[in-house]
C-alpha atoms as a PDB file:
ATOM      1  CA  UNK A   1      54.124 -32.686 -26.611  1.00  0.00           C
ATOM      2  CA  UNK A   2      52.639 -36.180 -26.725  1.00  0.00           C
ATOM      3  CA  UNK A   3      50.136 -37.322 -29.703  1.00  0.00           C
ATOM      4  CA  UNK A   4      46.636 -38.583 -28.779  1.00  0.00           C
ATOM      5  CA  UNK A   5      43.450 -39.403 -30.643  1.00  0.00           C
ATOM      6  CA  UNK A   6      39.939 -38.115 -29.474  1.00  0.00           C
ATOM      7  CA  UNK A   7      37.465 -40.237 -30.905  1.00  0.00           C
ATOM      8  CA  UNK A   8      33.742 -39.616 -31.104  1.00  0.00           C
ATOM      9  CA  UNK A   9      31.386 -42.720 -31.621  1.00  0.00           C
ATOM     10  CA  UNK A  10      27.907 -42.802 -32.187  1.00  0.00           C
ATOM     11  CA  UNK A  11      26.300 -46.210 -30.576  1.00  0.00           C
ATOM     12  CA  UNK A  12      22.827 -47.223 -31.104  1.00  0.00           C
ATOM     13  CA  UNK A  13      21.713 -50.132 -28.993  1.00  0.00           C
ATOM     14  CA  UNK A  14      18.114 -51.929 -29.311  1.00  0.00           C
ATOM     15  CA  UNK A  15      15.413 -51.787 -26.792  1.00  0.00           C
ATOM     16  CA  UNK A  16      16.136 -54.221 -23.674  1.00  0.00           C
ATOM     17  CA  UNK A  17      19.085 -55.619 -25.511  1.00  0.00           C
ATOM     18  CA  UNK A  18      21.481 -57.751 -23.505  1.00  0.00           C
ATOM     19  CA  UNK A  19      24.160 -55.921 -22.083  1.00  0.00           C
ATOM     20  CA  UNK A  20      26.880 -54.689 -24.285  1.00  0.00           C
ATOM     21  CA  UNK A  21      30.185 -54.390 -23.014  1.00  0.00           C
ATOM     22  CA  UNK A  22      32.968 -52.069 -23.366  1.00  0.00           C
ATOM     23  CA  UNK A  23      36.729 -52.364 -22.496  1.00  0.00           C
ATOM     24  CA  UNK A  24      38.214 -49.610 -20.043  1.00  0.00           C
ATOM     25  CA  UNK A  25      39.122 -46.355 -21.604  1.00  0.00           C
ATOM     26  CA  UNK A  26      39.062 -42.489 -20.772  1.00  0.00           C
ATOM     27  CA  UNK A  27      35.724 -41.810 -21.772  1.00  0.00           C
ATOM     28  CA  UNK A  28      32.634 -39.548 -21.974  1.00  0.00           C
ATOM     29  CA  UNK A  29      28.963 -40.681 -22.757  1.00  0.00           C
ATOM     30  CA  UNK A  30      26.178 -38.408 -23.811  1.00  0.00           C
ATOM     31  CA  UNK A  31      22.668 -40.096 -24.167  1.00  0.00           C
ATOM     32  CA  UNK A  32      21.180 -38.611 -27.102  1.00  0.00           C
ATOM     33  CA  UNK A  33      17.932 -40.333 -27.227  1.00  0.00           C
ATOM     34  CA  UNK A  34      16.012 -43.092 -24.884  1.00  0.00           C
ATOM     35  CA  UNK A  35      17.976 -44.560 -21.750  1.00  0.00           C
ATOM     36  CA  UNK A  36      20.615 -46.407 -20.513  1.00  0.00           C
ATOM     37  CA  UNK A  37      22.187 -48.159 -17.431  1.00  0.00           C
ATOM     38  CA  UNK A  38      25.867 -47.772 -17.103  1.00  0.00           C
ATOM     39  CA  UNK A  39      27.464 -50.499 -14.978  1.00  0.00           C
ATOM     40  CA  UNK A  40      30.994 -49.641 -14.021  1.00  0.00           C
ATOM     41  CA  UNK A  41      33.622 -50.904 -11.267  1.00  0.00           C
ATOM     42  CA  UNK A  42      32.239 -49.071  -8.492  1.00  0.00           C
ATOM     43  CA  UNK A  43      28.531 -49.209  -9.258  1.00  0.00           C
ATOM     44  CA  UNK A  44      25.795 -48.379 -11.617  1.00  0.00           C
ATOM     45  CA  UNK A  45      23.771 -45.209 -13.092  1.00  0.00           C
ATOM     46  CA  UNK A  46      20.873 -44.828 -14.853  1.00  0.00           C
ATOM     47  CA  UNK A  47      20.895 -42.255 -17.566  1.00  0.00           C
ATOM     48  CA  UNK A  48      18.152 -40.582 -19.341  1.00  0.00           C
ATOM     49  CA  UNK A  49      18.364 -38.588 -22.843  1.00  0.00           C
ATOM     50  CA  UNK A  50      20.444 -35.049 -22.274  1.00  0.00           C
ATOM     51  CA  UNK A  51      22.358 -36.692 -19.632  1.00  0.00           C
ATOM     52  CA  UNK A  52      26.190 -37.766 -19.518  1.00  0.00           C
ATOM     53  CA  UNK A  53      28.534 -40.157 -17.542  1.00  0.00           C
ATOM     54  CA  UNK A  54      32.478 -39.612 -17.313  1.00  0.00           C
ATOM     55  CA  UNK A  55      34.974 -42.358 -16.165  1.00  0.00           C
ATOM     56  CA  UNK A  56      37.643 -44.690 -17.046  1.00  0.00           C
ATOM     57  CA  UNK A  57      36.215 -48.121 -16.242  1.00  0.00           C
ATOM     58  CA  UNK A  58      35.363 -51.244 -18.549  1.00  0.00           C
ATOM     59  CA  UNK A  59      31.397 -50.915 -18.773  1.00  0.00           C
ATOM     60  CA  UNK A  60      28.035 -52.779 -19.270  1.00  0.00           C
ATOM     61  CA  UNK A  61      25.239 -50.982 -20.878  1.00  0.00           C
ATOM     62  CA  UNK A  62      21.584 -51.975 -20.851  1.00  0.00           C
ATOM     63  CA  UNK A  63      19.430 -50.297 -22.876  1.00  0.00           C
ATOM     64  CA  UNK A  64      16.036 -49.210 -21.560  1.00  0.00           C
ATOM     65  CA  UNK A  65      12.619 -50.158 -22.982  1.00  0.00           C
ATOM     66  CA  UNK A  66      13.030 -47.540 -25.890  1.00  0.00           C
ATOM     67  CA  UNK A  67      16.476 -48.214 -26.788  1.00  0.00           C
ATOM     68  CA  UNK A  68      19.174 -45.832 -26.605  1.00  0.00           C
ATOM     69  CA  UNK A  69      21.293 -43.522 -28.706  1.00  0.00           C
ATOM     70  CA  UNK A  70      24.781 -42.607 -27.525  1.00  0.00           C
ATOM     71  CA  UNK A  71      27.617 -39.898 -28.341  1.00  0.00           C
ATOM     72  CA  UNK A  72      30.996 -41.807 -26.948  1.00  0.00           C
ATOM     73  CA  UNK A  73      34.079 -39.839 -26.711  1.00  0.00           C
ATOM     74  CA  UNK A  74      37.424 -41.818 -26.106  1.00  0.00           C
ATOM     75  CA  UNK A  75      40.884 -40.440 -25.731  1.00  0.00           C
ATOM     76  CA  UNK A  76      43.542 -42.765 -26.919  1.00  0.00           C
ATOM     77  CA  UNK A  77      47.145 -42.572 -27.211  1.00  0.00           C
ATOM     78  CA  UNK A  78      48.134 -42.384 -30.669  1.00  0.00           C
ATOM     79  CA  UNK A  79      49.938 -45.482 -31.969  1.00  0.00           C
ATOM     80  CA  UNK A  80      49.047 -47.328 -29.070  1.00  0.00           C
ATOM     81  CA  UNK A  81      50.137 -50.965 -29.344  1.00  0.00           C
ATOM     82  CA  UNK A  82      47.270 -53.140 -30.925  1.00  0.00           C
ATOM     83  CA  UNK A  83      45.152 -49.977 -31.258  1.00  0.00           C
ATOM     84  CA  UNK A  84      42.642 -49.887 -34.662  1.00  0.00           C
ATOM     85  CA  UNK A  85      40.041 -48.185 -35.702  1.00  0.00           C
ATOM     86  CA  UNK A  86      37.601 -50.713 -34.755  1.00  0.00           C
ATOM     87  CA  UNK A  87      39.033 -51.261 -31.188  1.00  0.00           C
ATOM     88  CA  UNK A  88      36.104 -49.085 -30.033  1.00  0.00           C
ATOM     89  CA  UNK A  89      33.450 -50.346 -31.537  1.00  0.00           C
ATOM     90  CA  UNK A  90      30.739 -52.484 -30.078  1.00  0.00           C
ATOM     91  CA  UNK A  91      31.197 -56.057 -30.734  1.00  0.00           C
ATOM     92  CA  UNK A  92      29.310 -59.441 -30.284  1.00  0.00           C
ATOM     93  CA  UNK A  93      26.089 -57.486 -29.977  1.00  0.00           C
ATOM     94  CA  UNK A  94      23.618 -58.162 -32.965  1.00  0.00           C
ATOM     95  CA  UNK A  95      21.209 -55.784 -31.595  1.00  0.00           C
ATOM     96  CA  UNK A  96      23.643 -52.854 -31.563  1.00  0.00           C
ATOM     97  CA  UNK A  97      25.878 -50.619 -33.825  1.00  0.00           C
ATOM     98  CA  UNK A  98      28.565 -48.321 -33.841  1.00  0.00           C
ATOM     99  CA  UNK A  99      29.694 -45.517 -36.170  1.00  0.00           C
ATOM    100  CA  UNK A 100      32.959 -43.860 -36.116  1.00  0.00           C
ATOM    101  CA  UNK A 101      32.008 -39.890 -36.218  1.00  0.00           C
ATOM    102  CA  UNK A 102      35.486 -38.347 -35.858  1.00  0.00           C
ATOM    103  CA  UNK A 103      38.893 -39.545 -35.338  1.00  0.00           C
ATOM    104  CA  UNK A 104      40.878 -36.550 -34.184  1.00  0.00           C
ATOM    105  CA  UNK A 105      44.343 -36.076 -33.792  1.00  0.00           C
ATOM    106  CA  UNK A 106      45.324 -33.958 -30.724  1.00  0.00           C
ATOM    107  CA  UNK A 107      48.409 -32.911 -28.908  1.00  0.00           C
ATOM    108  CA  UNK A 108      48.641 -32.558 -24.968  1.00  0.00           C
ATOM    109  CA  UNK A 109      51.717 -31.456 -22.783  1.00  0.00           C
ATOM    110  CA  UNK A 110      52.618 -34.610 -21.077  1.00  0.00           C
ATOM    111  CA  UNK A 111      53.912 -32.018 -17.784  1.00  0.00           C
ATOM    112  CA  UNK A 112      50.608 -30.826 -17.602  1.00  0.00           C
ATOM    113  CA  UNK A 113      47.741 -32.540 -15.238  1.00  0.00           C
ATOM    114  CA  UNK A 114      44.437 -32.593 -17.433  1.00  0.00           C
ATOM    115  CA  UNK A 115      40.584 -33.431 -16.957  1.00  0.00           C
ATOM    116  CA  UNK A 116      37.882 -34.350 -19.477  1.00  0.00           C
ATOM    117  CA  UNK A 117      35.189 -32.196 -19.210  1.00  0.00           C
ATOM    118  CA  UNK A 118      31.373 -32.737 -21.107  1.00  0.00           C
ATOM    119  CA  UNK A 119      29.076 -29.904 -21.689  1.00  0.00           C
ATOM    120  CA  UNK A 120      26.178 -28.645 -23.629  1.00  0.00           C
ATOM    121  CA  UNK A 121      26.192 -25.041 -25.471  1.00  0.00           C
ATOM    122  CA  UNK A 122      23.155 -23.476 -26.550  1.00  0.00           C
ATOM    123  CA  UNK A 123      22.676 -20.467 -28.974  1.00  0.00           C
ATOM    124  CA  UNK A 124      19.278 -18.579 -29.547  1.00  0.00           C
ATOM    125  CA  UNK A 125      18.557 -18.210 -33.412  1.00  0.00           C
ATOM    126  CA  UNK A 126      21.608 -15.866 -34.824  1.00  0.00           C
ATOM    127  CA  UNK A 127      23.714 -16.199 -31.866  1.00  0.00           C
ATOM    128  CA  UNK A 128      27.606 -16.161 -32.305  1.00  0.00           C
ATOM    129  CA  UNK A 129      30.548 -17.108 -30.444  1.00  0.00           C
ATOM    130  CA  UNK A 130      32.743 -14.390 -30.991  1.00  0.00           C
ATOM    131  CA  UNK A 131      36.568 -14.991 -32.081  1.00  0.00           C
ATOM    132  CA  UNK A 132      38.097 -17.027 -29.208  1.00  0.00           C
ATOM    133  CA  UNK A 133      40.202 -19.747 -27.964  1.00  0.00           C
ATOM    134  CA  UNK A 134      40.089 -22.321 -25.372  1.00  0.00           C
ATOM    135  CA  UNK A 135      42.646 -23.864 -22.951  1.00  0.00           C
ATOM    136  CA  UNK A 136      42.651 -27.401 -24.767  1.00  0.00           C
ATOM    137  CA  UNK A 137      41.536 -29.199 -27.368  1.00  0.00           C
ATOM    138  CA  UNK A 138      38.088 -30.912 -28.229  1.00  0.00           C
ATOM    139  CA  UNK A 139      35.359 -32.466 -30.320  1.00  0.00           C
ATOM    140  CA  UNK A 140      31.992 -31.039 -30.599  1.00  0.00           C
ATOM    141  CA  UNK A 141      28.787 -32.529 -32.293  1.00  0.00           C
ATOM    142  CA  UNK A 142      25.708 -30.638 -33.170  1.00  0.00           C
ATOM    143  CA  UNK A 143      22.603 -31.798 -31.985  1.00  0.00           C
ATOM    144  CA  UNK A 144      20.010 -29.341 -33.074  1.00  0.00           C
ATOM    145  CA  UNK A 145      20.444 -26.333 -35.593  1.00  0.00           C
ATOM    146  CA  UNK A 146      23.368 -25.378 -37.437  1.00  0.00           C
ATOM    147  CA  UNK A 147      26.828 -23.724 -36.476  1.00  0.00           C
ATOM    148  CA  UNK A 148      29.444 -22.612 -39.041  1.00  0.00           C
ATOM    149  CA  UNK A 149      33.058 -22.899 -37.669  1.00  0.00           C
ATOM    150  CA  UNK A 150      35.759 -20.263 -39.160  1.00  0.00           C
ATOM    151  CA  UNK A 151      39.093 -21.121 -37.994  1.00  0.00           C
ATOM    152  CA  UNK A 152      42.667 -21.533 -39.700  1.00  0.00           C
ATOM    153  CA  UNK A 153      41.337 -19.811 -42.937  1.00  0.00           C
ATOM    154  CA  UNK A 154      38.641 -22.442 -43.535  1.00  0.00           C
ATOM    155  CA  UNK A 155      35.059 -22.313 -43.074  1.00  0.00           C
ATOM    156  CA  UNK A 156      32.359 -25.351 -42.417  1.00  0.00           C
ATOM    157  CA  UNK A 157      28.950 -25.575 -41.497  1.00  0.00           C
ATOM    158  CA  UNK A 158      27.590 -28.396 -39.271  1.00  0.00           C
ATOM    159  CA  UNK A 159      24.142 -29.445 -38.876  1.00  0.00           C
ATOM    160  CA  UNK A 160      22.548 -32.188 -36.522  1.00  0.00           C
ATOM    161  CA  UNK A 161      24.935 -35.015 -36.100  1.00  0.00           C
ATOM    162  CA  UNK A 162      27.998 -33.197 -37.512  1.00  0.00           C
ATOM    163  CA  UNK A 163      31.179 -33.376 -35.278  1.00  0.00           C
ATOM    164  CA  UNK A 164      34.506 -31.532 -35.561  1.00  0.00           C
ATOM    165  CA  UNK A 165      37.608 -30.690 -33.846  1.00  0.00           C
ATOM    166  CA  UNK A 166      38.968 -27.409 -32.401  1.00  0.00           C
ATOM    167  CA  UNK A 167      42.467 -27.326 -31.514  1.00  0.00           C
ATOM    168  CA  UNK A 168      42.016 -24.791 -28.392  1.00  0.00           C
ATOM    169  CA  UNK A 169      44.770 -22.536 -29.228  1.00  0.00           C
ATOM    170  CA  UNK A 170      43.367 -21.715 -32.803  1.00  0.00           C
ATOM    171  CA  UNK A 171      41.341 -18.612 -33.045  1.00  0.00           C
ATOM    172  CA  UNK A 172      37.320 -19.856 -33.924  1.00  0.00           C
ATOM    173  CA  UNK A 173      34.715 -17.411 -34.745  1.00  0.00           C
ATOM    174  CA  UNK A 174      31.436 -19.400 -34.710  1.00  0.00           C
ATOM    175  CA  UNK A 175      28.128 -17.657 -36.101  1.00  0.00           C
ATOM    176  CA  UNK A 176      24.836 -19.920 -35.847  1.00  0.00           C
ATOM    177  CA  UNK A 177      21.742 -19.981 -38.127  1.00  0.00           C
ATOM    178  CA  UNK A 178      18.937 -17.634 -37.615  1.00  0.00           C
ATOM    179  CA  UNK A 179      16.390 -20.160 -38.573  1.00  0.00           C
ATOM    180  CA  UNK A 180      16.309 -21.761 -35.100  1.00  0.00           C
ATOM    181  CA  UNK A 181      18.192 -22.509 -31.923  1.00  0.00           C
ATOM    182  CA  UNK A 182      21.397 -24.232 -32.084  1.00  0.00           C
ATOM    183  CA  UNK A 183      22.801 -26.727 -29.649  1.00  0.00           C
ATOM    184  CA  UNK A 184      25.909 -28.666 -29.506  1.00  0.00           C
ATOM    185  CA  UNK A 185      27.675 -31.432 -27.196  1.00  0.00           C
ATOM    186  CA  UNK A 186      31.070 -30.830 -26.297  1.00  0.00           C
ATOM    187  CA  UNK A 187      34.197 -32.958 -24.871  1.00  0.00           C
ATOM    188  CA  UNK A 188      37.559 -31.560 -24.424  1.00  0.00           C
ATOM    189  CA  UNK A 189      40.621 -31.755 -22.704  1.00  0.00           C
ATOM    190  CA  UNK A 190      41.790 -29.023 -20.092  1.00  0.00           C
ATOM    191  CA  UNK A 191      44.279 -28.236 -17.449  1.00  0.00           C
ATOM    192  CA  UNK A 192      42.942 -29.665 -14.192  1.00  0.00           C
ATOM    193  CA  UNK A 193      43.475 -26.053 -12.426  1.00  0.00           C
ATOM    194  CA  UNK A 194      40.363 -25.256 -15.547  1.00  0.00           C
ATOM    195  CA  UNK A 195      38.050 -27.271 -13.097  1.00  0.00           C
ATOM    196  CA  UNK A 196      34.937 -25.491 -12.663  1.00  0.00           C
ATOM    197  CA  UNK A 197      36.080 -22.832 -14.606  1.00  0.00           C
ATOM    198  CA  UNK A 198      35.314 -21.364 -18.440  1.00  0.00           C
ATOM    199  CA  UNK A 199      37.989 -22.173 -20.608  1.00  0.00           C
ATOM    200  CA  UNK A 200      37.062 -19.431 -23.293  1.00  0.00           C
ATOM    201  CA  UNK A 201      39.377 -16.236 -23.862  1.00  0.00           C
ATOM    202  CA  UNK A 202      38.275 -13.544 -26.314  1.00  0.00           C
ATOM    203  CA  UNK A 203      40.933 -12.977 -29.009  1.00  0.00           C
ATOM    204  CA  UNK A 204      40.067  -9.413 -29.731  1.00  0.00           C
ATOM    205  CA  UNK A 205      39.553  -7.000 -26.476  1.00  0.00           C
ATOM    206  CA  UNK A 206      36.245  -5.127 -27.841  1.00  0.00           C
ATOM    207  CA  UNK A 207      34.576  -8.778 -27.942  1.00  0.00           C
ATOM    208  CA  UNK A 208      34.890  -8.988 -24.393  1.00  0.00           C
ATOM    209  CA  UNK A 209      32.232  -6.638 -23.408  1.00  0.00           C
ATOM    210  CA  UNK A 210      29.936  -7.528 -26.416  1.00  0.00           C
ATOM    211  CA  UNK A 211      26.697  -9.698 -25.439  1.00  0.00           C
ATOM    212  CA  UNK A 212      27.041 -13.553 -24.968  1.00  0.00           C
ATOM    213  CA  UNK A 213      23.941 -15.251 -26.004  1.00  0.00           C
ATOM    214  CA  UNK A 214      25.569 -18.702 -25.582  1.00  0.00           C
ATOM    215  CA  UNK A 215      24.329 -20.820 -22.417  1.00  0.00           C
ATOM    216  CA  UNK A 216      26.537 -23.620 -20.913  1.00  0.00           C
ATOM    217  CA  UNK A 217      25.606 -26.591 -19.040  1.00  0.00           C
ATOM    218  CA  UNK A 218      28.282 -28.821 -17.552  1.00  0.00           C
ATOM    219  CA  UNK A 219      27.369 -32.338 -17.255  1.00  0.00           C
ATOM    220  CA  UNK A 220      30.600 -33.412 -15.524  1.00  0.00           C
ATOM    221  CA  UNK A 221      34.396 -33.504 -15.202  1.00  0.00           C
ATOM    222  CA  UNK A 222      36.872 -35.890 -14.398  1.00  0.00           C
ATOM    223  CA  UNK A 223      40.343 -35.937 -13.766  1.00  0.00           C
ATOM    224  CA  UNK A 224      42.549 -38.141 -16.372  1.00  0.00           C
ATOM    225  CA  UNK A 225      46.101 -39.572 -16.285  1.00  0.00           C
ATOM    226  CA  UNK A 226      47.862 -39.820 -19.610  1.00  0.00           C
ATOM    227  CA  UNK A 227      49.882 -42.776 -20.705  1.00  0.00           C
END
C-alpha cells in the first residue's frame, strides 16, 4: 500500500475578483454558493451552485457577480518533495481565502487503477445508512442537516460544514437527525472498475432488504493516475 493525503479546502472568492490560480493537482471542486468559471488546459466551464468539476490541470478561477464558495478536494502523495500544508492554499489573491477543513491520510494499492468520484447524498429526516463499507476511502462534508458517524468504536456528529474521513473498509453506521433533511457532499477514491456503479456493501445480510431512504447524485468521475 502507498500513503496519500486527501485534503479538503474551503475557498471563498470575492465577487468579480481577478482570476485566482491553482497549480495542477488531482482534484474535485464543488460549488457551495455563487458561481465560478473554471479555465483549464482544454477549455473552460461555468459552474453554478450545487455543481462540481473534476480534473488535474492547473486552473484559473473567475468568480461571478455574487462571488463563490468552493469545497476543493485534492489528492497528494504523502511526503511529496516540497509539499506543505500551505501548498494548496490560494495565494496572491487579496479578495480570496482558503481554509483547510481536513487533511486525511489514506492508503491506496498502487497495483490497482483508481478513479475519483464526487457525488451528493441526501437523507430525509431521520434517515439511516445501515452498517456498510465502501470500495475505497473518501472525505465527506455536511451541506445541511446533521449526521452521526459510528465507526471503529467511535461516534462523531457532523453538522453543516463539518468534514470527516471514511476509510472505506471500516464499517460505518450513519443515522441522521430527525429535525430536518440531511445532505452531504463526498469525494472518494474507487477502483476504476467501480465506474458508474454503487460502491456500498452492507455488512449485515438483514440490512440488504431494509428500506434505503438516501438518494444519490453523481456529479462526475475521473480516472486518476497515482504517483
